[in-house]
Short mmCIF file of C-alpha atoms (C1' of nucleotides) in Angstrom, two decimals:
data_model
loop_
_atom_site.label_atom_id
_atom_site.label_comp_id
_atom_site.label_asym_id
_atom_site.label_seq_id
_atom_site.Cartn_x
_atom_site.Cartn_y
_atom_site.Cartn_z
CA MET A 14 42.95 -2.80 44.51
CA VAL A 15 40.82 0.61 45.31
CA ALA A 16 38.26 0.08 47.90
CA GLN A 17 34.81 0.52 46.91
CA GLU A 18 34.46 3.97 47.34
CA ARG A 19 30.74 4.14 47.27
CA GLN A 20 30.00 7.83 45.81
CA ARG A 21 27.85 10.17 47.49
CA ARG A 22 27.09 13.81 46.30
CA GLU A 23 25.52 16.54 47.76
CA GLY A 24 21.94 17.45 47.94
CA ASP A 25 20.81 18.03 44.19
CA GLN A 26 23.76 16.68 42.19
CA LEU A 27 22.91 13.32 41.23
CA ARG A 28 19.53 14.91 40.04
CA HIS A 29 21.12 17.56 38.22
CA GLU A 30 23.36 14.94 36.60
CA LEU A 31 20.43 12.31 35.85
CA LEU A 32 18.74 15.41 33.80
CA ALA A 33 21.54 16.14 32.01
CA ALA A 34 22.32 12.39 31.09
CA ALA A 35 18.58 12.31 30.08
CA THR A 36 18.80 15.10 28.07
CA ALA A 37 22.09 14.09 26.26
CA LEU A 38 20.64 10.61 25.37
CA ALA A 39 17.68 12.29 24.07
CA VAL A 40 19.12 14.86 22.01
CA SER A 41 19.88 12.58 19.12
CA PRO A 42 17.09 11.42 16.97
CA ARG A 43 14.87 8.87 18.44
CA PRO A 44 13.49 6.07 16.53
CA VAL A 45 9.74 5.34 16.26
CA VAL A 46 8.14 2.49 18.05
CA ILE A 47 7.16 -0.54 15.65
CA PRO A 48 4.67 -3.03 16.06
CA SER A 49 6.29 -5.95 17.90
CA LEU A 50 6.31 -9.52 15.78
CA ARG A 51 4.26 -11.12 18.54
CA ALA A 52 1.79 -8.63 18.36
CA VAL A 53 1.40 -9.27 14.79
CA ALA A 54 1.21 -12.57 15.30
CA ARG A 55 -1.48 -12.29 18.06
CA ALA A 56 -3.47 -10.19 15.60
CA CYS A 57 -3.52 -12.93 13.30
CA GLY A 58 -4.21 -15.70 16.12
CA VAL A 59 -1.09 -17.45 15.21
CA SER A 60 1.94 -18.20 17.03
CA PRO A 61 5.19 -16.25 16.93
CA THR A 62 7.06 -18.70 15.20
CA ALA A 63 4.54 -18.74 12.20
CA VAL A 64 5.80 -15.46 11.23
CA TYR A 65 9.34 -16.89 10.59
CA ARG A 66 7.44 -19.08 7.67
CA HIS A 67 6.93 -15.80 5.76
CA PHE A 68 9.31 -13.29 6.96
CA ALA A 69 13.31 -13.85 7.58
CA SER A 70 12.89 -11.43 10.73
CA GLN A 71 10.87 -8.52 12.40
CA GLY A 72 12.76 -6.23 10.09
CA ALA A 73 11.77 -8.23 6.95
CA LEU A 74 8.27 -7.92 8.08
CA THR A 75 8.43 -4.14 8.80
CA ARG A 76 10.18 -3.50 5.57
CA ALA A 77 7.57 -5.53 3.54
CA VAL A 78 4.94 -3.28 5.21
CA LEU A 79 6.70 0.09 4.57
CA THR A 80 7.53 -0.86 1.15
CA ALA A 81 3.85 -1.98 0.34
CA GLU A 82 2.54 1.62 2.04
CA LEU A 83 5.27 3.78 0.40
CA GLN A 84 3.48 1.96 -3.04
CA ALA A 85 0.25 2.86 -1.50
CA PHE A 86 1.11 6.67 -0.89
CA GLU A 87 2.58 7.39 -4.13
CA ARG A 88 -0.55 5.62 -5.87
CA ALA A 89 -3.09 7.68 -3.84
CA VAL A 90 -1.26 10.97 -4.66
CA LEU A 91 -0.13 10.18 -8.36
CA THR A 92 -4.15 8.80 -8.66
CA ALA A 93 -5.54 12.40 -7.39
CA ASP A 94 -3.75 13.66 -10.63
CA ASP A 95 -5.90 14.29 -13.61
CA PRO A 96 -3.66 15.07 -16.68
CA GLY A 97 -6.88 16.75 -18.25
CA ARG A 98 -6.89 19.34 -15.71
CA GLU A 99 -5.15 22.73 -15.56
CA PRO A 100 -1.63 22.59 -13.98
CA VAL A 101 -2.60 24.89 -11.14
CA GLU A 102 -5.31 22.74 -10.36
CA ARG A 103 -3.40 19.33 -10.64
CA LEU A 104 -0.90 20.90 -8.33
CA ARG A 105 -3.37 21.54 -5.72
CA ASP A 106 -4.99 17.86 -6.36
CA LEU A 107 -1.78 16.49 -5.64
CA ALA A 108 -1.01 18.48 -2.54
CA HIS A 109 -4.54 17.64 -1.11
CA ALA A 110 -3.85 14.09 -1.68
CA TYR A 111 -0.73 14.03 -0.17
CA ALA A 112 -2.17 15.87 2.90
CA VAL A 113 -5.35 13.76 3.15
CA TRP A 114 -3.23 10.22 3.19
CA GLY A 115 -0.83 11.49 5.79
CA VAL A 116 -3.64 12.52 7.99
CA GLY A 117 -5.35 9.70 7.35
CA ASN A 118 -2.50 7.24 7.93
CA PRO A 119 -0.65 8.94 10.90
CA GLY A 120 1.40 6.10 11.92
CA LEU A 121 2.32 4.92 8.68
CA TYR A 122 3.29 8.36 7.56
CA GLN A 123 5.36 8.61 10.78
CA LEU A 124 7.31 5.48 9.90
CA LEU A 125 7.71 6.53 6.36
CA PHE A 126 9.04 10.38 6.95
CA GLU A 127 9.71 10.60 10.38
CA SER A 128 11.61 7.83 11.26
CA ALA A 129 15.25 9.34 10.76
CA ASP A 130 17.51 5.82 11.07
CA GLN A 131 15.12 3.19 11.56
CA LEU A 132 15.76 -0.22 10.24
CA GLU A 133 19.23 0.04 9.25
CA ARG A 134 19.32 3.56 8.13
CA GLU A 135 17.91 1.99 4.97
CA TRP A 136 14.65 4.21 5.42
CA ALA A 137 16.35 7.39 6.12
CA SER A 138 16.23 8.08 2.71
CA VAL A 139 12.78 7.23 1.96
CA GLU A 140 11.13 10.09 -0.10
CA PRO A 141 8.78 10.78 -2.85
CA SER A 142 9.31 8.65 -5.84
CA ALA A 143 11.34 9.95 -8.65
CA GLU A 144 8.00 9.91 -10.70
CA LEU A 145 5.88 11.90 -8.00
CA VAL A 146 8.68 14.59 -7.96
CA ALA A 147 9.31 15.06 -11.77
CA ARG A 148 5.73 15.32 -12.02
CA THR A 149 5.41 17.75 -9.55
CA THR A 150 8.39 19.75 -10.88
CA GLU A 151 6.94 19.82 -14.11
CA LEU A 152 3.70 21.47 -13.04
CA LEU A 153 5.45 23.90 -11.21
CA GLU A 154 7.29 24.83 -14.46
CA ALA A 155 4.23 25.16 -16.07
CA HIS A 156 2.97 27.14 -13.30
CA ALA A 157 5.78 29.53 -13.59
CA ALA A 158 5.67 29.35 -17.35
CA ALA A 159 2.08 30.53 -17.25
CA GLY A 160 3.16 33.83 -15.81
CA ARG A 161 4.22 33.34 -12.19
CA PRO A 162 7.91 33.67 -11.99
CA ALA A 163 8.67 31.09 -9.28
CA ALA A 164 11.37 32.74 -8.16
CA PRO A 165 14.16 30.30 -7.39
CA GLY A 166 13.34 27.45 -9.94
CA PRO A 167 11.15 24.59 -9.72
CA VAL A 168 13.48 22.30 -8.03
CA PRO A 169 13.88 24.25 -4.71
CA ALA A 170 9.74 25.21 -5.21
CA ALA A 171 9.30 21.51 -4.97
CA GLU A 172 11.60 21.35 -2.34
CA HIS A 173 9.56 23.89 -0.47
CA LEU A 174 6.31 22.37 -1.36
CA TRP A 175 7.12 19.10 0.27
CA THR A 176 8.55 20.92 3.32
CA SER A 177 5.50 22.65 3.78
CA LEU A 178 3.22 19.79 2.99
CA HIS A 179 4.88 17.57 5.44
CA GLY A 180 4.98 20.43 8.27
CA LEU A 181 1.13 20.38 7.88
CA VAL A 182 0.41 16.94 7.81
CA SER A 183 3.16 16.20 10.91
CA LEU A 184 1.41 18.91 12.94
CA ARG A 185 -1.83 18.06 12.45
CA ILE A 186 -0.78 14.27 13.48
CA HIS A 187 1.03 15.03 16.33
CA LYS A 188 -0.87 18.07 18.02
CA PRO A 189 -4.55 17.14 17.67
CA ALA A 190 -5.41 19.29 20.39
CA HIS A 191 -4.28 22.49 19.07
CA PRO A 192 -7.46 24.60 18.32
CA TRP A 193 -6.35 24.72 14.60
CA VAL A 194 -8.00 27.85 13.12
CA THR A 195 -7.95 26.95 9.56
CA ASP A 196 -9.03 23.25 8.53
CA LEU A 197 -6.64 20.82 6.40
CA ALA A 198 -8.05 21.98 2.98
CA GLY A 199 -7.77 25.55 3.88
CA SER A 200 -4.09 25.09 5.03
CA VAL A 201 -3.15 23.26 2.03
CA ASP A 202 -4.73 26.11 -0.25
CA HIS A 203 -3.16 28.97 1.73
CA LEU A 204 0.34 27.17 1.48
CA LEU A 205 -0.52 26.64 -2.40
CA ARG A 206 -1.35 30.44 -2.83
CA GLY A 207 2.30 31.05 -1.64
CA PHE A 208 3.34 29.45 -5.12
CA ASP A 209 1.38 32.30 -7.06
CA ALA A 210 3.45 34.67 -5.90
CA MET B 8 -15.20 -29.33 23.56
CA VAL B 9 -14.28 -28.49 20.32
CA ALA B 10 -11.20 -30.34 19.06
CA GLN B 11 -7.73 -28.37 18.53
CA GLU B 12 -8.54 -27.45 14.92
CA ARG B 13 -4.96 -26.46 13.93
CA GLN B 14 -5.40 -23.86 11.52
CA ARG B 15 -4.14 -24.34 7.68
CA ARG B 16 -3.89 -21.73 5.38
CA GLU B 17 -3.20 -21.95 1.78
CA GLY B 18 0.07 -21.14 0.09
CA ASP B 19 0.35 -17.11 0.59
CA GLN B 20 -2.53 -16.69 2.93
CA LEU B 21 -1.02 -15.99 6.33
CA ARG B 22 1.59 -13.97 4.67
CA HIS B 23 -1.16 -11.66 3.38
CA GLU B 24 -2.76 -11.51 6.74
CA LEU B 25 0.50 -10.68 8.64
CA LEU B 26 0.88 -7.80 6.43
CA ALA B 27 -2.59 -6.54 6.80
CA ALA B 28 -2.00 -6.96 10.43
CA ALA B 29 1.06 -5.06 10.83
CA THR B 30 -0.03 -2.35 8.65
CA ALA B 31 -3.15 -2.06 10.71
CA LEU B 32 -1.17 -1.85 13.71
CA ALA B 33 1.18 0.71 12.37
CA VAL B 34 -1.87 3.23 11.11
CA SER B 35 -2.30 4.62 14.29
CA PRO B 36 0.23 7.36 15.54
CA ARG B 37 3.30 5.63 17.04
CA PRO B 38 5.25 6.63 20.08
CA VAL B 39 8.92 7.79 20.03
CA VAL B 40 11.28 6.02 21.99
CA ILE B 41 12.26 7.57 24.96
CA PRO B 42 15.53 6.63 26.82
CA SER B 43 15.52 3.97 29.31
CA LEU B 44 15.89 4.64 33.01
CA ARG B 45 18.24 2.24 33.47
CA ALA B 46 20.65 3.91 30.49
CA VAL B 47 20.36 7.34 32.22
CA ALA B 48 21.62 5.79 35.58
CA ARG B 49 24.31 3.87 33.79
CA ALA B 50 25.22 7.00 31.79
CA CYS B 51 25.59 8.60 35.33
CA GLY B 52 27.74 5.29 36.94
CA VAL B 53 24.96 4.88 39.31
CA SER B 54 22.53 2.02 40.07
CA PRO B 55 18.91 2.18 38.69
CA THR B 56 17.57 2.34 41.96
CA ALA B 57 19.34 5.27 42.76
CA VAL B 58 17.23 7.56 40.30
CA TYR B 59 14.09 6.58 42.47
CA ARG B 60 15.31 8.98 45.16
CA HIS B 61 15.13 11.88 42.92
CA PHE B 62 12.41 10.76 40.60
CA ALA B 63 9.30 9.04 41.33
CA SER B 64 9.19 6.90 38.02
CA GLN B 65 10.69 6.97 34.71
CA GLY B 66 7.58 9.22 33.61
CA ALA B 67 8.83 11.86 35.98
CA LEU B 68 12.15 12.02 34.71
CA THR B 69 11.23 12.24 31.27
CA ARG B 70 8.77 15.08 31.93
CA ALA B 71 11.13 16.88 33.92
CA VAL B 72 13.59 16.88 31.11
CA LEU B 73 10.66 17.77 28.57
CA THR B 74 9.58 20.89 30.71
CA ALA B 75 13.52 21.98 31.01
CA GLU B 76 13.76 21.42 27.35
CA LEU B 77 10.78 23.27 26.19
CA GLN B 78 11.49 26.05 28.41
CA ALA B 79 15.41 26.00 26.77
CA PHE B 80 13.57 25.83 23.16
CA GLU B 81 11.46 28.93 24.12
CA ARG B 82 14.55 30.87 25.96
CA ALA B 83 16.47 30.03 22.69
CA VAL B 84 14.15 31.36 20.37
CA LEU B 85 12.65 34.34 22.26
CA THR B 86 16.55 35.33 22.92
CA ALA B 87 17.06 35.71 19.16
CA ASP B 88 14.55 38.49 19.26
CA ASP B 89 15.91 41.71 19.44
CA PRO B 90 12.60 44.32 20.27
CA GLY B 91 15.10 47.28 18.64
CA ARG B 92 15.13 45.95 15.54
CA GLU B 93 12.24 46.12 12.45
CA PRO B 94 9.28 43.88 12.93
CA VAL B 95 10.61 41.74 9.21
CA GLU B 96 13.79 41.34 10.80
CA ARG B 97 12.67 40.26 14.37
CA LEU B 98 10.22 37.55 12.39
CA ARG B 99 13.31 36.38 10.48
CA ASP B 100 15.46 36.16 13.85
CA LEU B 101 12.78 34.06 15.53
CA ALA B 102 12.03 31.81 12.64
CA HIS B 103 15.82 31.13 11.96
CA ALA B 104 16.24 30.51 15.76
CA TYR B 105 13.27 28.24 15.92
CA ALA B 106 15.07 26.13 12.91
CA VAL B 107 18.25 26.05 14.17
CA TRP B 108 17.20 24.92 17.51
CA GLY B 109 15.01 22.29 16.01
CA VAL B 110 17.92 21.12 13.81
CA GLY B 111 20.57 21.15 16.62
CA ASN B 112 18.35 19.14 18.91
CA PRO B 113 17.02 16.61 16.85
CA GLY B 114 15.53 14.14 19.55
CA LEU B 115 14.51 16.59 21.58
CA TYR B 116 12.49 18.27 19.14
CA GLN B 117 10.98 14.86 18.17
CA LEU B 118 9.79 14.26 21.75
CA LEU B 119 8.38 17.91 21.94
CA PHE B 120 6.74 18.06 18.53
CA GLU B 121 6.52 14.52 16.96
CA SER B 122 5.20 12.63 19.96
CA ALA B 123 1.45 12.27 19.64
CA ASP B 124 0.40 10.71 22.86
CA GLN B 125 3.53 9.98 24.61
CA LEU B 126 3.53 10.28 28.42
CA GLU B 127 -0.13 9.71 29.15
CA ARG B 128 -0.89 12.37 26.32
CA GLU B 129 -0.14 14.95 28.39
CA TRP B 130 2.47 15.98 25.76
CA ALA B 131 0.03 15.97 22.76
CA SER B 132 -0.39 19.50 23.26
CA VAL B 133 2.92 20.82 23.67
CA GLU B 134 3.47 24.03 21.56
CA PRO B 135 5.05 27.03 21.64
CA SER B 136 4.28 29.02 24.75
CA ALA B 137 1.53 31.81 24.79
CA GLU B 138 4.28 34.33 25.02
CA LEU B 139 6.14 33.41 21.94
CA VAL B 140 2.77 33.03 20.09
CA ALA B 141 1.71 36.63 21.16
CA ARG B 142 5.04 37.92 20.14
CA THR B 143 4.57 36.20 16.70
CA THR B 144 1.13 37.63 16.12
CA GLU B 145 2.38 40.90 16.99
CA LEU B 146 5.01 41.01 14.74
CA LEU B 147 2.77 39.55 12.11
CA GLU B 148 0.41 42.30 12.76
CA ALA B 149 3.06 44.82 12.66
CA HIS B 150 4.34 43.30 9.17
CA ALA B 151 0.78 43.34 7.98
CA ALA B 152 0.35 46.87 9.07
CA ALA B 153 3.48 47.95 7.27
CA GLY B 154 1.96 47.28 3.78
CA ARG B 155 1.67 44.03 3.63
CA PRO B 156 -2.05 42.53 3.43
CA ALA B 157 -1.43 39.20 5.09
CA ALA B 158 -4.78 38.01 3.51
CA PRO B 159 -6.61 35.76 6.45
CA GLY B 160 -5.30 37.79 9.26
CA PRO B 161 -2.26 37.36 12.00
CA VAL B 162 -3.74 34.11 13.71
CA PRO B 163 -3.93 31.88 10.28
CA ALA B 164 -0.60 33.41 9.30
CA ALA B 165 0.89 32.35 12.61
CA GLU B 166 -0.30 28.94 12.29
CA HIS B 167 0.92 28.72 8.59
CA LEU B 168 4.41 30.05 10.06
CA TRP B 169 4.56 27.34 12.86
CA THR B 170 3.71 24.70 10.62
CA SER B 171 5.98 25.76 7.70
CA LEU B 172 8.78 26.18 10.17
CA HIS B 173 8.02 22.66 11.47
CA GLY B 174 8.01 21.06 8.03
CA LEU B 175 11.46 22.54 7.50
CA VAL B 176 12.82 21.22 10.83
CA SER B 177 11.33 17.93 10.60
CA LEU B 178 12.11 17.00 7.06
CA ARG B 179 15.63 18.34 7.57
CA ILE B 180 15.99 15.84 11.07
CA HIS B 181 14.75 12.90 9.35
CA LYS B 182 15.76 13.18 5.84
CA PRO B 183 19.71 14.08 6.36
CA ALA B 184 20.18 12.28 3.19
CA HIS B 185 18.02 13.80 1.05
CA PRO B 186 20.06 16.34 -1.69
CA TRP B 187 18.88 19.42 0.11
CA VAL B 188 19.26 22.10 -2.81
CA THR B 189 18.57 24.90 -0.46
CA ASP B 190 20.54 25.24 3.00
CA LEU B 191 18.41 25.86 6.23
CA ALA B 192 18.89 29.35 6.42
CA GLY B 193 17.91 29.80 2.77
CA SER B 194 14.79 27.28 3.41
CA VAL B 195 13.62 29.84 6.23
CA ASP B 196 14.25 32.85 4.35
CA HIS B 197 12.23 31.46 1.18
CA LEU B 198 9.46 30.70 3.59
CA LEU B 199 9.31 33.98 5.05
CA ARG B 200 9.17 35.40 1.65
CA GLY B 201 5.42 34.10 1.56
CA PHE B 202 4.60 36.19 4.27
CA ASP B 203 5.51 39.52 2.19
CA ALA B 204 3.14 38.36 -0.15
"C1'" DT C 18 39.64 16.64 70.18
"C1'" DG C 19 37.35 12.34 70.19
"C1'" DT C 20 33.69 9.04 70.27
"C1'" DA C 21 28.40 7.43 69.54
"C1'" DC C 22 24.95 7.99 66.65
"C1'" DA C 23 21.32 9.38 63.61
"C1'" DT C 24 20.73 10.31 58.72
"C1'" DC C 25 19.61 9.13 54.23
"C1'" DA C 26 22.09 8.63 49.05
"C1'" DG C 27 23.11 5.14 47.19
"C1'" DT C 28 23.35 -0.54 46.59
"C1'" DG C 29 22.27 -5.07 45.10
"C1'" DA C 30 19.06 -8.95 44.35
"C1'" DA C 31 15.05 -10.02 42.67
"C1'" DC C 32 10.53 -9.79 40.65
"C1'" DG C 33 7.52 -10.20 36.35
"C1'" DC C 34 7.26 -8.58 32.02
"C1'" DG C 35 7.28 -8.75 26.75
"C1'" DC C 36 10.53 -9.03 23.21
"C1'" DG C 37 13.25 -11.82 19.02
"C1'" DT C 38 14.55 -15.64 17.75
"C1'" DT C 39 15.86 -21.23 18.01
"C1'" DC C 40 14.32 -25.64 17.88
"C1'" DA C 41 12.56 -30.38 17.48
"C1'" DC C 42 7.98 -31.25 16.89
"C1'" DT C 43 3.02 -32.71 14.87
"C1'" DG C 44 -0.60 -33.26 12.38
"C1'" DA C 45 -3.68 -31.90 8.34
"C1'" DT C 46 -2.98 -31.96 3.55
"C1'" DG C 47 -2.65 -33.82 -1.36
"C1'" DT C 48 -0.44 -37.12 -3.64
"C1'" DA C 49 1.02 -42.07 -5.71
"C1'" DC C 50 -0.06 -46.39 -5.71
"C1'" DT D 1 -12.08 -45.98 -4.44
"C1'" DG D 2 -9.09 -47.14 -0.35
"C1'" DT D 3 -4.26 -46.95 1.83
"C1'" DA D 4 0.59 -45.31 3.01
"C1'" DC D 5 3.38 -41.64 2.94
"C1'" DA D 6 5.85 -37.23 2.20
"C1'" DT D 7 5.21 -32.57 2.38
"C1'" DC D 8 5.49 -28.43 4.99
"C1'" DA D 9 2.47 -24.82 7.52
"C1'" DG D 10 2.04 -23.77 12.03
"C1'" DT D 11 3.31 -25.21 17.53
"C1'" DG D 12 4.87 -25.19 22.05
"C1'" DA D 13 8.79 -24.61 25.07
"C1'" DA D 14 12.59 -22.74 25.91
"C1'" DC D 15 16.82 -19.22 25.56
"C1'" DG D 16 18.45 -14.58 26.88
"C1'" DC D 17 17.62 -9.90 26.96
"C1'" DG D 18 16.82 -5.32 28.86
"C1'" DC D 19 13.18 -3.15 30.63
"C1'" DG D 20 10.66 -0.56 35.26
"C1'" DT D 21 10.16 -1.15 39.92
"C1'" DT D 22 10.46 -3.21 44.85
"C1'" DC D 23 12.78 -4.37 48.91
"C1'" DA D 24 15.72 -4.80 53.01
"C1'" DC D 25 20.16 -3.17 53.39
"C1'" DT D 26 24.86 -0.36 54.07
"C1'" DG D 27 28.04 2.66 54.87
"C1'" DA D 28 29.80 7.57 54.60
"C1'" DT D 29 28.65 12.14 56.43
"C1'" DG D 30 27.63 15.62 59.68
"C1'" DT D 31 25.80 16.59 64.39
"C1'" DA D 32 25.68 16.23 69.43
"C1'" DC D 33 27.67 15.39 73.39
#
DNA sequence: TGTACATCAGTGAACGCGCGTTCACTGATGTAC
DNA sequence: TGTACATCAGTGAACGCGCGTTCACTGATGTAC
């Protein structure tokens, strides 16, 4: 049996090891904090156990919230689209609605789109529905047909649009203290100008 | 004294109340999970208390990690910039380095740029350093001077660049399952084409 | 070279906390007679 | 209309967990003599 051999490092060694270990632990994607089941029960003035009458687990409750909110998001965006208008304007309306919903529901936006492997990795692939994607691609095609080349085709263009909108929303959410020189609507318009190239 | 008055709702009422409460709790920005002090100690094969010899609290440890990593990020990006090259290419190098670092260190990127009010709101304003911003703005100006109008001026353009790069990195991190049609480098290039307008 | 001792990095037990989940229960409601 | 009863939504105590932090300690190292 080996003696206890209490380790003893020199000076700052453990400090560096701790920093290295903490960094290593923080490198891989981090989950976002979910409201606790007890907090939800508390908010309803009900005992924690009462939740189990309606949801099998905390995960089921959270999943129900996210499913509903993903639909709410979709609805908010699709509702902004008036098929009677010009493609350019419809695209603009969709983009604005996306940004407004995201900035207006920061926590939910985070849970939907910035939560890498939350909830058994099921939500790692949450994304705008096929309908929304189809609608957007279609508008981008119309846009291109109207004389604008849209260089690499509508699918990469849609991807680029999603990415840019996401960046807009995400940074506004997380850097509220930043002295933004352009307001949200202005940024969306600026971004869309890229599609008129 | 009022009798206990145990509440009893009809059918799905509490279910709806729970969903509403959970949604309400999830609307505001959510913190990102930080590696626990005990986990860090464990990773170093050391007792939790040993950490306190080197850091005053878990917050101090995390702050030290984030400060160091913010510098590492800056270094990675600035190092990619070769002042001997053309402005367009330098801009491209910076942008690529940003994206590569972010995608390569997803958890750290999250903690730096997607952590709204972590750590006593101190990090809510973490952002690329003045030096990096100055460098970028300068390159965008040179870019504009070289014949490209850069419509709204270099500062909004830098903001737009940051936002777009962030969107790129963030979605790649959080939607790894998405069937991306463009690879990371291609997306960065696509994005930069917008600045040639 | 050998011994006594001060230093101080790391230990281990303990604390109070909020968490998700379980269990046996209770008591208001609505129905059957 | 009045009473007995089954239903079942919500309760309250308890569990084991990992957490951040505290406290008095211990024992290896390096120095002074």
